[in-house]
């Protein structure tokens, strides 16, 4: 799956995974601006449903949070707000997302974020046998067991997929 011969140096995400004893595989692809999970899935030859995107959003109090969603699905911000008990949720601007997470948009990982952010995961992601998720750099995904998102990361399962 991963391109051979490519070495990716450590990122805050991979350092976090190693510090928590999480086994992961590395998957390098050619980053394409605005290509998203469809492009990474195509290059890596995997189903886009198993590629999980990391979205930085904010609640009605302007508190940033992370939502983990299947690559081929969208987030219902209305359902998410209801599930987490806030009035509204909306995407952060790229600058806000980078300030909150410490990662460039397109390379955002839920692991090793600059600030401790609340993390929510679409519950159906946890039903998959394995997922690919950003490893902290554009063009770099890590393969993990989805249970890692709950323990040790601490993501709270929600139902918010469209």
PDB file of C-alpha atoms in Angstrom:
ATOM      1  CA  UNK A   1       0.000   0.000   0.000  1.00  0.00           C
ATOM      2  CA  UNK A   2       2.631   2.553   1.005  1.00  0.00           C
ATOM      3  CA  UNK A   3       5.098   3.737  -1.556  1.00  0.00           C
ATOM      4  CA  UNK A   4       8.416   2.028  -1.010  1.00  0.00           C
ATOM      5  CA  UNK A   5      11.636   3.935  -0.602  1.00  0.00           C
ATOM      6  CA  UNK A   6       9.997   6.954   1.019  1.00  0.00           C
ATOM      7  CA  UNK A   7      10.994   7.788   4.555  1.00  0.00           C
ATOM      8  CA  UNK A   8       8.899  10.155   6.593  1.00  0.00           C
ATOM      9  CA  UNK A   9      10.650  11.728   9.544  1.00  0.00           C
ATOM     10  CA  UNK A  10       8.882  11.838  12.884  1.00  0.00           C
ATOM     11  CA  UNK A  11       5.946  14.199  13.347  1.00  0.00           C
ATOM     12  CA  UNK A  12       4.219  15.209  16.593  1.00  0.00           C
ATOM     13  CA  UNK A  13       1.560  12.638  15.618  1.00  0.00           C
ATOM     14  CA  UNK A  14       3.977   9.720  15.181  1.00  0.00           C
ATOM     15  CA  UNK A  15       5.821  10.711  18.360  1.00  0.00           C
ATOM     16  CA  UNK A  16       2.463  10.649  20.201  1.00  0.00           C
ATOM     17  CA  UNK A  17       1.590   7.230  18.728  1.00  0.00           C
ATOM     18  CA  UNK A  18       4.977   5.775  19.698  1.00  0.00           C
ATOM     19  CA  UNK A  19       4.777   7.282  23.215  1.00  0.00           C
ATOM     20  CA  UNK A  20       1.407   5.560  23.670  1.00  0.00           C
ATOM     21  CA  UNK A  21       2.637   2.224  22.310  1.00  0.00           C
ATOM     22  CA  UNK A  22       0.372   2.329  19.259  1.00  0.00           C
ATOM     23  CA  UNK A  23       1.373   0.145  16.307  1.00  0.00           C
ATOM     24  CA  UNK A  24       0.908   1.913  12.978  1.00  0.00           C
ATOM     25  CA  UNK A  25       1.768   1.508   9.322  1.00  0.00           C
ATOM     26  CA  UNK A  26       2.967   4.388   7.147  1.00  0.00           C
ATOM     27  CA  UNK A  27       1.376   5.346   3.832  1.00  0.00           C
ATOM     28  CA  UNK A  28       2.971   8.054   1.701  1.00  0.00           C
ATOM     29  CA  UNK A  29       1.229   9.604  -1.293  1.00  0.00           C
ATOM     30  CA  UNK A  30       1.714  12.669  -3.480  1.00  0.00           C
ATOM     31  CA  UNK A  31      -0.226  15.505  -1.819  1.00  0.00           C
ATOM     32  CA  UNK A  32      -2.607  17.303  -4.187  1.00  0.00           C
ATOM     33  CA  UNK A  33      -4.038  20.663  -3.111  1.00  0.00           C
ATOM     34  CA  UNK A  34      -7.778  20.224  -2.434  1.00  0.00           C
ATOM     35  CA  UNK A  35      -7.529  16.528  -3.391  1.00  0.00           C
ATOM     36  CA  UNK A  36      -8.690  15.410   0.043  1.00  0.00           C
ATOM     37  CA  UNK A  37      -9.397  11.843   1.004  1.00  0.00           C
ATOM     38  CA  UNK A  38     -10.600  10.949  -2.517  1.00  0.00           C
ATOM     39  CA  UNK A  39      -7.108  11.638  -3.856  1.00  0.00           C
ATOM     40  CA  UNK A  40      -5.219   9.840  -1.076  1.00  0.00           C
ATOM     41  CA  UNK A  41      -7.550   6.820  -1.341  1.00  0.00           C
ATOM     42  CA  UNK A  42      -7.097   6.711  -5.131  1.00  0.00           C
ATOM     43  CA  UNK A  43      -3.298   6.874  -4.913  1.00  0.00           C
ATOM     44  CA  UNK A  44      -3.105   4.289  -2.134  1.00  0.00           C
ATOM     45  CA  UNK A  45      -5.670   1.963  -3.729  1.00  0.00           C
ATOM     46  CA  UNK A  46      -8.013   1.871  -0.720  1.00  0.00           C
ATOM     47  CA  UNK A  47     -11.707   2.527  -0.127  1.00  0.00           C
ATOM     48  CA  UNK A  48     -12.220   6.218   0.717  1.00  0.00           C
ATOM     49  CA  UNK A  49     -14.642   5.146   3.489  1.00  0.00           C
ATOM     50  CA  UNK A  50     -11.664   3.815   5.523  1.00  0.00           C
ATOM     51  CA  UNK A  51      -9.670   7.047   5.129  1.00  0.00           C
ATOM     52  CA  UNK A  52     -10.616   9.223   8.091  1.00  0.00           C
ATOM     53  CA  UNK A  53     -10.432  12.996   7.777  1.00  0.00           C
ATOM     54  CA  UNK A  54      -9.519  15.214  10.722  1.00  0.00           C
ATOM     55  CA  UNK A  55     -11.709  18.325  10.778  1.00  0.00           C
ATOM     56  CA  UNK A  56     -11.080  21.247  13.113  1.00  0.00           C
ATOM     57  CA  UNK A  57     -14.329  22.973  14.029  1.00  0.00           C
ATOM     58  CA  UNK A  58     -15.512  25.357  16.720  1.00  0.00           C
ATOM     59  CA  UNK A  59     -18.576  25.494  18.911  1.00  0.00           C
ATOM     60  CA  UNK A  60     -20.825  28.478  19.689  1.00  0.00           C
ATOM     61  CA  UNK A  61     -18.322  29.604  22.368  1.00  0.00           C
ATOM     62  CA  UNK A  62     -15.545  29.653  19.708  1.00  0.00           C
ATOM     63  CA  UNK A  63     -13.881  26.661  21.424  1.00  0.00           C
ATOM     64  CA  UNK A  64     -12.038  24.529  18.845  1.00  0.00           C
ATOM     65  CA  UNK A  65     -12.716  20.793  18.604  1.00  0.00           C
ATOM     66  CA  UNK A  66     -11.789  17.934  16.299  1.00  0.00           C
ATOM     67  CA  UNK A  67     -14.250  15.762  14.394  1.00  0.00           C
ATOM     68  CA  UNK A  68     -13.071  12.509  12.799  1.00  0.00           C
ATOM     69  CA  UNK A  69     -15.205  11.460   9.829  1.00  0.00           C
ATOM     70  CA  UNK A  70     -15.161   8.915   7.004  1.00  0.00           C
ATOM     71  CA  UNK A  71     -13.517  10.431   3.950  1.00  0.00           C
ATOM     72  CA  UNK A  72     -16.590   9.839   1.813  1.00  0.00           C
ATOM     73  CA  UNK A  73     -19.075  11.362   4.278  1.00  0.00           C
ATOM     74  CA  UNK A  74     -19.843  14.867   5.513  1.00  0.00           C
ATOM     75  CA  UNK A  75     -20.502  16.145   9.036  1.00  0.00           C
ATOM     76  CA  UNK A  76     -24.008  17.240   9.990  1.00  0.00           C
ATOM     77  CA  UNK A  77     -23.066  20.214  12.171  1.00  0.00           C
ATOM     78  CA  UNK A  78     -26.659  20.327  13.442  1.00  0.00           C
ATOM     79  CA  UNK A  79     -26.525  16.691  14.612  1.00  0.00           C
ATOM     80  CA  UNK A  80     -23.028  17.157  16.023  1.00  0.00           C
ATOM     81  CA  UNK A  81     -24.097  20.223  18.025  1.00  0.00           C
ATOM     82  CA  UNK A  82     -27.073  18.312  19.421  1.00  0.00           C
ATOM     83  CA  UNK A  83     -24.909  15.297  20.332  1.00  0.00           C
ATOM     84  CA  UNK A  84     -22.277  17.351  22.166  1.00  0.00           C
ATOM     85  CA  UNK A  85     -24.724  19.715  23.857  1.00  0.00           C
ATOM     86  CA  UNK A  86     -23.901  23.042  22.231  1.00  0.00           C
ATOM     87  CA  UNK A  87     -26.019  25.478  20.214  1.00  0.00           C
ATOM     88  CA  UNK A  88     -23.968  25.292  17.035  1.00  0.00           C
ATOM     89  CA  UNK A  89     -20.795  23.978  15.423  1.00  0.00           C
ATOM     90  CA  UNK A  90     -19.031  25.355  12.365  1.00  0.00           C
ATOM     91  CA  UNK A  91     -15.731  24.746  10.594  1.00  0.00           C
ATOM     92  CA  UNK A  92     -12.738  26.803  11.697  1.00  0.00           C
ATOM     93  CA  UNK A  93     -10.928  28.958   9.182  1.00  0.00           C
ATOM     94  CA  UNK A  94      -7.630  27.464   8.009  1.00  0.00           C
ATOM     95  CA  UNK A  95      -5.721  29.929  10.229  1.00  0.00           C
ATOM     96  CA  UNK A  96      -7.834  29.067  13.296  1.00  0.00           C
ATOM     97  CA  UNK A  97      -7.406  25.349  12.603  1.00  0.00           C
ATOM     98  CA  UNK A  98      -3.631  25.704  12.335  1.00  0.00           C
ATOM     99  CA  UNK A  99      -3.405  27.772  15.538  1.00  0.00           C
ATOM    100  CA  UNK A 100      -5.491  25.242  17.484  1.00  0.00           C
ATOM    101  CA  UNK A 101      -3.917  22.040  16.155  1.00  0.00           C
ATOM    102  CA  UNK A 102      -0.392  23.120  15.288  1.00  0.00           C
ATOM    103  CA  UNK A 103      -0.760  21.390  11.904  1.00  0.00           C
ATOM    104  CA  UNK A 104      -1.103  22.810   8.392  1.00  0.00           C
ATOM    105  CA  UNK A 105      -4.484  22.220   6.770  1.00  0.00           C
ATOM    106  CA  UNK A 106      -4.154  19.039   4.717  1.00  0.00           C
ATOM    107  CA  UNK A 107      -1.772  17.586   7.302  1.00  0.00           C
ATOM    108  CA  UNK A 108      -3.913  17.778  10.442  1.00  0.00           C
ATOM    109  CA  UNK A 109      -3.766  14.797  12.767  1.00  0.00           C
ATOM    110  CA  UNK A 110      -5.796  14.229  15.933  1.00  0.00           C
ATOM    111  CA  UNK A 111      -2.609  12.941  17.589  1.00  0.00           C
ATOM    112  CA  UNK A 112      -0.061  15.339  19.071  1.00  0.00           C
ATOM    113  CA  UNK A 113      -2.105  18.510  18.569  1.00  0.00           C
ATOM    114  CA  UNK A 114      -0.621  21.740  19.933  1.00  0.00           C
ATOM    115  CA  UNK A 115      -3.536  22.204  22.369  1.00  0.00           C
ATOM    116  CA  UNK A 116      -5.606  19.589  24.178  1.00  0.00           C
ATOM    117  CA  UNK A 117      -8.741  19.620  22.040  1.00  0.00           C
ATOM    118  CA  UNK A 118     -12.009  17.771  22.500  1.00  0.00           C
ATOM    119  CA  UNK A 119     -12.145  14.998  19.918  1.00  0.00           C
ATOM    120  CA  UNK A 120     -15.311  13.424  18.522  1.00  0.00           C
ATOM    121  CA  UNK A 121     -15.429  10.450  16.158  1.00  0.00           C
ATOM    122  CA  UNK A 122     -18.282   9.316  13.943  1.00  0.00           C
ATOM    123  CA  UNK A 123     -19.344   6.093  15.699  1.00  0.00           C
ATOM    124  CA  UNK A 124     -19.410   4.036  12.484  1.00  0.00           C
ATOM    125  CA  UNK A 125     -15.656   4.683  12.017  1.00  0.00           C
ATOM    126  CA  UNK A 126     -15.106   2.492  15.082  1.00  0.00           C
ATOM    127  CA  UNK A 127     -16.798  -0.445  13.302  1.00  0.00           C
ATOM    128  CA  UNK A 128     -14.088  -0.623  10.625  1.00  0.00           C
ATOM    129  CA  UNK A 129     -11.305  -3.219  10.983  1.00  0.00           C
ATOM    130  CA  UNK A 130      -8.563  -0.659  10.185  1.00  0.00           C
ATOM    131  CA  UNK A 131      -8.387   3.001   9.211  1.00  0.00           C
ATOM    132  CA  UNK A 132      -5.950   5.381   7.557  1.00  0.00           C
ATOM    133  CA  UNK A 133      -5.693   8.810   9.195  1.00  0.00           C
ATOM    134  CA  UNK A 134      -3.365  11.760   8.793  1.00  0.00           C
ATOM    135  CA  UNK A 135       0.056  11.246  10.346  1.00  0.00           C
ATOM    136  CA  UNK A 136       0.808  14.936  10.829  1.00  0.00           C
ATOM    137  CA  UNK A 137       2.073  15.918   7.416  1.00  0.00           C
ATOM    138  CA  UNK A 138       0.569  16.489   3.979  1.00  0.00           C
ATOM    139  CA  UNK A 139       0.877  13.338   1.878  1.00  0.00           C
ATOM    140  CA  UNK A 140       1.275  11.038   4.872  1.00  0.00           C
ATOM    141  CA  UNK A 141      -1.305   8.739   6.452  1.00  0.00           C
ATOM    142  CA  UNK A 142      -0.900   6.177   9.232  1.00  0.00           C
ATOM    143  CA  UNK A 143      -2.817   2.928   9.420  1.00  0.00           C
ATOM    144  CA  UNK A 144      -4.190   2.093  12.868  1.00  0.00           C
ATOM    145  CA  UNK A 145      -6.880   0.087  14.597  1.00  0.00           C
ATOM    146  CA  UNK A 146      -9.849   2.464  15.033  1.00  0.00           C
ATOM    147  CA  UNK A 147     -10.110   1.655  18.753  1.00  0.00           C
ATOM    148  CA  UNK A 148      -6.993   3.822  19.242  1.00  0.00           C
ATOM    149  CA  UNK A 149      -9.249   6.836  18.649  1.00  0.00           C
ATOM    150  CA  UNK A 150     -11.188   6.045  21.837  1.00  0.00           C
ATOM    151  CA  UNK A 151      -8.375   4.606  23.940  1.00  0.00           C
ATOM    152  CA  UNK A 152      -5.782   6.138  24.336  1.00  0.00           C
ATOM    153  CA  UNK A 153      -6.822   9.277  22.349  1.00  0.00           C
ATOM    154  CA  UNK A 154     -10.101   9.792  24.213  1.00  0.00           C
ATOM    155  CA  UNK A 155     -12.382  10.566  21.274  1.00  0.00           C
ATOM    156  CA  UNK A 156     -16.086  10.481  22.095  1.00  0.00           C
ATOM    157  CA  UNK A 157     -18.265   8.557  19.608  1.00  0.00           C
ATOM    158  CA  UNK A 158     -21.087  10.575  18.036  1.00  0.00           C
ATOM    159  CA  UNK A 159     -23.568  10.070  15.195  1.00  0.00           C
ATOM    160  CA  UNK A 160     -23.194  13.001  12.830  1.00  0.00           C
ATOM    161  CA  UNK A 161     -22.498  11.572   9.347  1.00  0.00           C
ATOM    162  CA  UNK A 162     -24.443  12.742   6.309  1.00  0.00           C
TER     163      UNK A 162
END
